[in-house]
PDB file of C-alpha atoms in Angstrom:
ATOM      1  CA  MET A  47       0.000   0.000   0.000  1.00  0.00           C
ATOM      2  CA  THR A  48       1.202   3.484  -0.859  1.00  0.00           C
ATOM      3  CA  GLN A  49       2.291   5.662   2.075  1.00  0.00           C
ATOM      4  CA  ILE A  50       0.703   9.072   1.714  1.00  0.00           C
ATOM      5  CA  ASN A  51       2.127  12.112   3.440  1.00  0.00           C
ATOM      6  CA  LEU A  52      -0.824  14.513   3.552  1.00  0.00           C
ATOM      7  CA  ASP A  53       1.543  17.420   4.230  1.00  0.00           C
ATOM      8  CA  GLU A  54       2.885  16.981   0.674  1.00  0.00           C
ATOM      9  CA  LEU A  55      -0.628  17.390  -0.749  1.00  0.00           C
ATOM     10  CA  SER A  56      -0.836  21.097  -0.044  1.00  0.00           C
ATOM     11  CA  HIS A  57      -3.866  21.689  -2.296  1.00  0.00           C
ATOM     12  CA  LEU A  58      -5.809  18.583  -1.303  1.00  0.00           C
ATOM     13  CA  GLN A  59      -8.803  20.456   0.056  1.00  0.00           C
ATOM     14  CA  ALA A  60      -9.189  22.662  -3.036  1.00  0.00           C
ATOM     15  CA  ILE A  61      -8.643  19.755  -5.430  1.00  0.00           C
ATOM     16  CA  ASN A  62     -11.117  17.533  -3.606  1.00  0.00           C
ATOM     17  CA  LYS A  63     -13.715  20.310  -3.453  1.00  0.00           C
ATOM     18  CA  LYS A  64     -13.473  20.870  -7.216  1.00  0.00           C
ATOM     19  CA  LEU A  65     -13.458  17.214  -8.234  1.00  0.00           C
ATOM     20  CA  VAL A  66     -16.392  16.092  -6.067  1.00  0.00           C
ATOM     21  CA  THR A  67     -18.593  18.742  -7.720  1.00  0.00           C
ATOM     22  CA  GLY A  68     -17.873  17.280 -11.173  1.00  0.00           C
ATOM     23  CA  TYR A  69     -15.278  19.896 -12.078  1.00  0.00           C
ATOM     24  CA  HIS A  70     -12.500  18.951 -14.496  1.00  0.00           C
ATOM     25  CA  ILE A  71      -9.102  20.271 -13.439  1.00  0.00           C
ATOM     26  CA  SER A  72      -7.180  21.252 -16.564  1.00  0.00           C
ATOM     27  CA  GLU A  73      -3.870  22.932 -17.301  1.00  0.00           C
ATOM     28  CA  GLN A  74      -5.508  26.353 -16.955  1.00  0.00           C
ATOM     29  CA  ASP A  75      -5.976  25.511 -13.243  1.00  0.00           C
ATOM     30  CA  THR A  76      -2.207  25.736 -12.987  1.00  0.00           C
ATOM     31  CA  VAL A  77      -1.527  25.168  -9.281  1.00  0.00           C
ATOM     32  CA  MET A  78      -4.002  22.323  -8.778  1.00  0.00           C
ATOM     33  CA  TRP A  79      -3.127  20.699 -12.093  1.00  0.00           C
ATOM     34  CA  GLN A  80       0.617  20.780 -11.353  1.00  0.00           C
ATOM     35  CA  GLU A  81       0.109  19.256  -7.924  1.00  0.00           C
ATOM     36  CA  LEU A  82      -2.071  16.488  -9.350  1.00  0.00           C
ATOM     37  CA  ASP A  83       0.455  15.884 -12.093  1.00  0.00           C
ATOM     38  CA  GLN A  84       3.369  15.665  -9.660  1.00  0.00           C
ATOM     39  CA  GLN A  85       1.565  13.639  -6.977  1.00  0.00           C
ATOM     40  CA  ILE A  86      -0.761  11.528  -9.128  1.00  0.00           C
ATOM     41  CA  ASP A  87      -0.019   8.208  -7.385  1.00  0.00           C
ATOM     42  CA  HIS A  88      -0.706   9.674  -3.954  1.00  0.00           C
ATOM     43  CA  TYR A  89      -3.916  11.368  -5.077  1.00  0.00           C
ATOM     44  CA  ARG A  90      -5.155   8.232  -6.848  1.00  0.00           C
ATOM     45  CA  ALA A  91      -4.506   6.096  -3.762  1.00  0.00           C
ATOM     46  CA  LEU A  92      -6.147   8.590  -1.419  1.00  0.00           C
ATOM     47  CA  PHE A  93      -9.196   9.202  -3.602  1.00  0.00           C
ATOM     48  CA  SER A  94      -9.567   5.474  -4.271  1.00  0.00           C
ATOM     49  CA  ALA A  95      -9.658   4.841  -0.509  1.00  0.00           C
ATOM     50  CA  LEU A  96     -12.420   7.460  -0.336  1.00  0.00           C
ATOM     51  CA  GLY A  97     -14.413   5.704  -3.074  1.00  0.00           C
ATOM     52  CA  HIS A  98     -13.508   7.966  -6.007  1.00  0.00           C
ATOM     53  CA  ASP A  99     -11.938   7.012  -9.324  1.00  0.00           C
ATOM     54  CA  LEU A 100      -9.488   9.776 -10.303  1.00  0.00           C
ATOM     55  CA  GLN A 101      -8.957   9.812 -14.044  1.00  0.00           C
ATOM     56  CA  HIS A 102      -6.196  11.560 -15.980  1.00  0.00           C
ATOM     57  CA  ASP A 103      -6.836  12.250 -19.633  1.00  0.00           C
ATOM     58  CA  SER A 104      -3.622  12.651 -21.613  1.00  0.00           C
ATOM     59  CA  ARG A 105      -5.156  15.677 -23.346  1.00  0.00           C
ATOM     60  CA  GLY A 106      -4.532  17.665 -20.168  1.00  0.00           C
ATOM     61  CA  PHE A 107      -7.195  17.236 -17.498  1.00  0.00           C
ATOM     62  CA  TYR A 108      -8.226  15.296 -14.385  1.00  0.00           C
ATOM     63  CA  TYR A 109     -11.711  14.310 -13.224  1.00  0.00           C
ATOM     64  CA  PHE A 110     -13.601  11.771 -11.133  1.00  0.00           C
ATOM     65  CA  ALA A 111     -15.173   9.016 -13.195  1.00  0.00           C
ATOM     66  CA  SER A 112     -18.756   8.471 -12.173  1.00  0.00           C
ATOM     67  CA  ASP A 113     -21.379   5.897 -12.974  1.00  0.00           C
ATOM     68  CA  GLU A 114     -23.992   7.924 -11.164  1.00  0.00           C
ATOM     69  CA  SER A 115     -26.221   9.999 -13.356  1.00  0.00           C
ATOM     70  CA  THR A 116     -29.058  12.047 -12.023  1.00  0.00           C
ATOM     71  CA  PRO A 117     -31.943  13.066 -14.294  1.00  0.00           C
ATOM     72  CA  ASN A 118     -30.803  16.692 -13.952  1.00  0.00           C
ATOM     73  CA  MET A 119     -27.215  15.862 -14.867  1.00  0.00           C
ATOM     74  CA  GLY A 120     -28.530  13.933 -17.843  1.00  0.00           C
ATOM     75  CA  LYS A 121     -30.334  17.051 -19.063  1.00  0.00           C
ATOM     76  CA  ILE A 122     -27.214  19.156 -18.516  1.00  0.00           C
ATOM     77  CA  SER A 123     -25.044  16.615 -20.324  1.00  0.00           C
ATOM     78  CA  ARG A 124     -27.500  16.436 -23.229  1.00  0.00           C
ATOM     79  CA  ALA A 125     -27.524  20.231 -23.516  1.00  0.00           C
ATOM     80  CA  ILE A 126     -23.718  20.386 -23.464  1.00  0.00           C
ATOM     81  CA  ALA A 127     -23.414  17.540 -25.984  1.00  0.00           C
ATOM     82  CA  LEU A 128     -25.958  19.168 -28.293  1.00  0.00           C
ATOM     83  CA  THR A 129     -24.140  22.500 -28.072  1.00  0.00           C
ATOM     84  CA  ILE A 130     -20.778  20.882 -28.897  1.00  0.00           C
ATOM     85  CA  TYR A 131     -22.277  18.951 -31.803  1.00  0.00           C
ATOM     86  CA  ILE A 132     -23.935  22.068 -33.209  1.00  0.00           C
ATOM     87  CA  LEU A 133     -20.758  24.117 -32.759  1.00  0.00           C
ATOM     88  CA  ILE A 134     -18.740  21.527 -34.688  1.00  0.00           C
ATOM     89  CA  GLU A 135     -21.353  21.514 -37.450  1.00  0.00           C
ATOM     90  CA  HIS A 136     -21.494  25.336 -37.476  1.00  0.00           C
ATOM     91  CA  TYR A 137     -17.718  25.690 -37.815  1.00  0.00           C
ATOM     92  CA  ALA A 138     -17.542  23.022 -40.527  1.00  0.00           C
ATOM     93  CA  ASN A 139     -20.339  24.740 -42.480  1.00  0.00           C
ATOM     94  CA  SER A 140     -18.450  28.041 -42.120  1.00  0.00           C
ATOM     95  CA  GLY A 141     -15.414  26.507 -43.830  1.00  0.00           C
ATOM     96  CA  LYS A 142     -13.325  26.388 -40.659  1.00  0.00           C
ATOM     97  CA  ASP A 143     -11.457  23.441 -39.212  1.00  0.00           C
ATOM     98  CA  PRO A 144     -14.087  22.531 -36.594  1.00  0.00           C
ATOM     99  CA  MET A 145     -11.679  21.069 -34.032  1.00  0.00           C
ATOM    100  CA  ARG A 146      -9.364  24.050 -34.194  1.00  0.00           C
ATOM    101  CA  ALA A 147     -12.231  26.554 -34.110  1.00  0.00           C
ATOM    102  CA  LEU A 148     -13.837  24.747 -31.185  1.00  0.00           C
ATOM    103  CA  PHE A 149     -10.863  25.647 -28.991  1.00  0.00           C
ATOM    104  CA  ASP A 150      -9.673  28.863 -30.670  1.00  0.00           C
ATOM    105  CA  GLU A 151     -12.903  30.781 -31.223  1.00  0.00           C
ATOM    106  CA  VAL A 152     -14.643  32.894 -28.593  1.00  0.00           C
ATOM    107  CA  ASN A 153     -18.253  31.813 -28.156  1.00  0.00           C
ATOM    108  CA  ASP A 154     -20.072  35.122 -27.755  1.00  0.00           C
ATOM    109  CA  LEU A 155     -23.743  35.913 -27.267  1.00  0.00           C
ATOM    110  CA  GLU A 156     -24.225  36.602 -30.979  1.00  0.00           C
ATOM    111  CA  LEU A 157     -22.924  33.124 -31.879  1.00  0.00           C
ATOM    112  CA  MET A 158     -25.121  31.576 -29.190  1.00  0.00           C
ATOM    113  CA  GLN A 159     -28.176  33.356 -30.588  1.00  0.00           C
ATOM    114  CA  THR A 160     -27.315  32.151 -34.100  1.00  0.00           C
ATOM    115  CA  LEU A 161     -26.902  28.562 -32.924  1.00  0.00           C
ATOM    116  CA  VAL A 162     -30.258  28.588 -31.128  1.00  0.00           C
ATOM    117  CA  GLN A 163     -32.076  30.195 -34.078  1.00  0.00           C
ATOM    118  CA  MET A 164     -30.604  27.765 -36.615  1.00  0.00           C
ATOM    119  CA  ASN A 165     -31.353  24.737 -34.412  1.00  0.00           C
ATOM    120  CA  LYS A 166     -34.560  25.891 -32.765  1.00  0.00           C
ATOM    121  CA  HIS A 167     -36.294  22.507 -32.980  1.00  0.00           C
ATOM    122  CA  LEU A 168     -33.441  20.843 -31.070  1.00  0.00           C
ATOM    123  CA  PHE A 169     -32.934  23.505 -28.420  1.00  0.00           C
ATOM    124  CA  ASP A 170     -36.702  23.825 -27.838  1.00  0.00           C
ATOM    125  CA  GLN A 171     -36.663  20.238 -26.550  1.00  0.00           C
ATOM    126  CA  LEU A 172     -34.170  21.325 -23.868  1.00  0.00           C
ATOM    127  CA  GLU A 173     -36.163  24.472 -23.068  1.00  0.00           C
ATOM    128  CA  ILE A 174     -33.441  26.732 -24.461  1.00  0.00           C
ATOM    129  CA  PHE A 175     -35.124  29.466 -26.482  1.00  0.00           C
ATOM    130  CA  SER A 176     -32.467  32.177 -26.887  1.00  0.00           C
ATOM    131  CA  GLY A 177     -28.770  32.888 -26.834  1.00  0.00           C
ATOM    132  CA  SER A 178     -29.216  34.191 -23.285  1.00  0.00           C
ATOM    133  CA  ASP A 179     -30.769  30.869 -22.241  1.00  0.00           C
ATOM    134  CA  LEU A 180     -27.881  29.011 -23.878  1.00  0.00           C
ATOM    135  CA  ARG A 181     -25.399  31.204 -22.010  1.00  0.00           C
ATOM    136  CA  LYS A 182     -27.151  30.707 -18.661  1.00  0.00           C
ATOM    137  CA  ASP A 183     -28.154  27.042 -18.968  1.00  0.00           C
ATOM    138  CA  VAL A 184     -25.151  25.632 -20.831  1.00  0.00           C
ATOM    139  CA  TYR A 185     -22.091  27.888 -20.869  1.00  0.00           C
ATOM    140  CA  LEU A 186     -22.238  28.928 -17.218  1.00  0.00           C
ATOM    141  CA  ARG A 187     -22.619  25.259 -16.292  1.00  0.00           C
ATOM    142  CA  MET A 188     -19.648  24.426 -18.497  1.00  0.00           C
ATOM    143  CA  ILE A 189     -17.625  26.891 -16.419  1.00  0.00           C
ATOM    144  CA  ARG A 190     -18.736  25.194 -13.190  1.00  0.00           C
ATOM    145  CA  LEU A 191     -17.636  21.841 -14.634  1.00  0.00           C
ATOM    146  CA  GLY A 192     -14.283  23.143 -15.921  1.00  0.00           C
ATOM    147  CA  LEU A 193     -15.293  22.639 -19.557  1.00  0.00           C
ATOM    148  CA  ALA A 194     -15.045  26.327 -20.474  1.00  0.00           C
ATOM    149  CA  ARG A 195     -13.707  29.580 -19.112  1.00  0.00           C
ATOM    150  CA  GLU A 196     -15.093  33.071 -19.377  1.00  0.00           C
ATOM    151  CA  VAL A 197     -13.045  35.539 -21.394  1.00  0.00           C
ATOM    152  CA  GLU A 198     -13.650  39.069 -22.551  1.00  0.00           C
ATOM    153  CA  GLY A 199     -16.576  38.921 -24.934  1.00  0.00           C
ATOM    154  CA  GLY A 200     -17.675  35.361 -24.246  1.00  0.00           C
ATOM    155  CA  PHE A 201     -16.414  31.881 -23.480  1.00  0.00           C
ATOM    156  CA  MET A 202     -13.546  29.653 -24.564  1.00  0.00           C
ATOM    157  CA  LEU A 203     -13.884  25.884 -24.483  1.00  0.00           C
ATOM    158  CA  GLN A 204     -11.210  23.860 -22.689  1.00  0.00           C
ATOM    159  CA  ALA A 205      -9.693  20.398 -23.151  1.00  0.00           C
ATOM    160  CA  PRO A 206     -12.263  18.507 -21.024  1.00  0.00           C
ATOM    161  CA  ILE A 207     -14.740  19.094 -23.869  1.00  0.00           C
ATOM    162  CA  TYR A 208     -12.984  16.113 -25.463  1.00  0.00           C
ATOM    163  CA  ARG A 209     -15.044  13.855 -23.168  1.00  0.00           C
ATOM    164  CA  TYR A 210     -18.154  15.026 -25.039  1.00  0.00           C
ATOM    165  CA  ILE A 211     -16.477  14.812 -28.434  1.00  0.00           C
ATOM    166  CA  ASP A 212     -15.422  11.221 -27.639  1.00  0.00           C
ATOM    167  CA  ALA A 213     -19.001  10.363 -26.660  1.00  0.00           C
ATOM    168  CA  LEU A 214     -20.363  11.963 -29.844  1.00  0.00           C
ATOM    169  CA  MET A 215     -17.858  10.004 -31.943  1.00  0.00           C
ATOM    170  CA  GLU A 216     -18.854   6.791 -30.166  1.00  0.00           C
ATOM    171  CA  VAL A 217     -22.546   7.401 -30.901  1.00  0.00           C
ATOM    172  CA  ASN A 218     -21.658   8.229 -34.493  1.00  0.00           C
ATOM    173  CA  GLU A 219     -19.670   4.983 -34.893  1.00  0.00           C
ATOM    174  CA  GLU A 220     -22.490   2.931 -33.351  1.00  0.00           C
ATOM    175  CA  THR A 221     -24.947   4.538 -35.771  1.00  0.00           C
ATOM    176  CA  TYR A 222     -22.793   3.564 -38.772  1.00  0.00           C
ATOM    177  CA  VAL A 223     -22.400  -0.011 -37.500  1.00  0.00           C
ATOM    178  CA  GLU A 224     -26.171  -0.324 -37.050  1.00  0.00           C
ATOM    179  CA  GLU A 225     -26.773   1.057 -40.562  1.00  0.00           C
ATOM    180  CA  ASP A 226     -24.300  -1.452 -42.059  1.00  0.00           C
ATOM    181  CA  GLU A 227     -26.041  -4.395 -40.375  1.00  0.00           C
TER     182      GLU A 227
END
């Protein structure tokens, strides 16, 4: 068993507080991310003993894996996934490299309004009727989960968004397999 010196885990309280709320600690959370990166074995052992599964994604973020899904979290996840999917489609239709634009472009209120208007039938199902609703119900939640950060003029997506992209790709692959059968 790994010996853990809690004195060496100087940001344990802050890291634990973030992770248990579903937050993804990424490289932009410099101090916490560096400590996790340097003390990963100790944190994994400690969190495992507490019943948590600390995951490190090589694309630059840490999070607790969870099998628990509440109906509310399901709605939030669906809204985030839909927004990511529509953003990728929007950037591709605009002639931009969608993956690059996803992380390089500022998502401002005007873009949010455009996305909602162009995909009204989809967003209506999630009770998102305007760019302001999208900002409040999706982007501000993305900040609380460490998926985005607020910048001047809007929001920038962060590396943990890859969890949603991976899930979208998985659904897409399953759809093609089902169509082939």
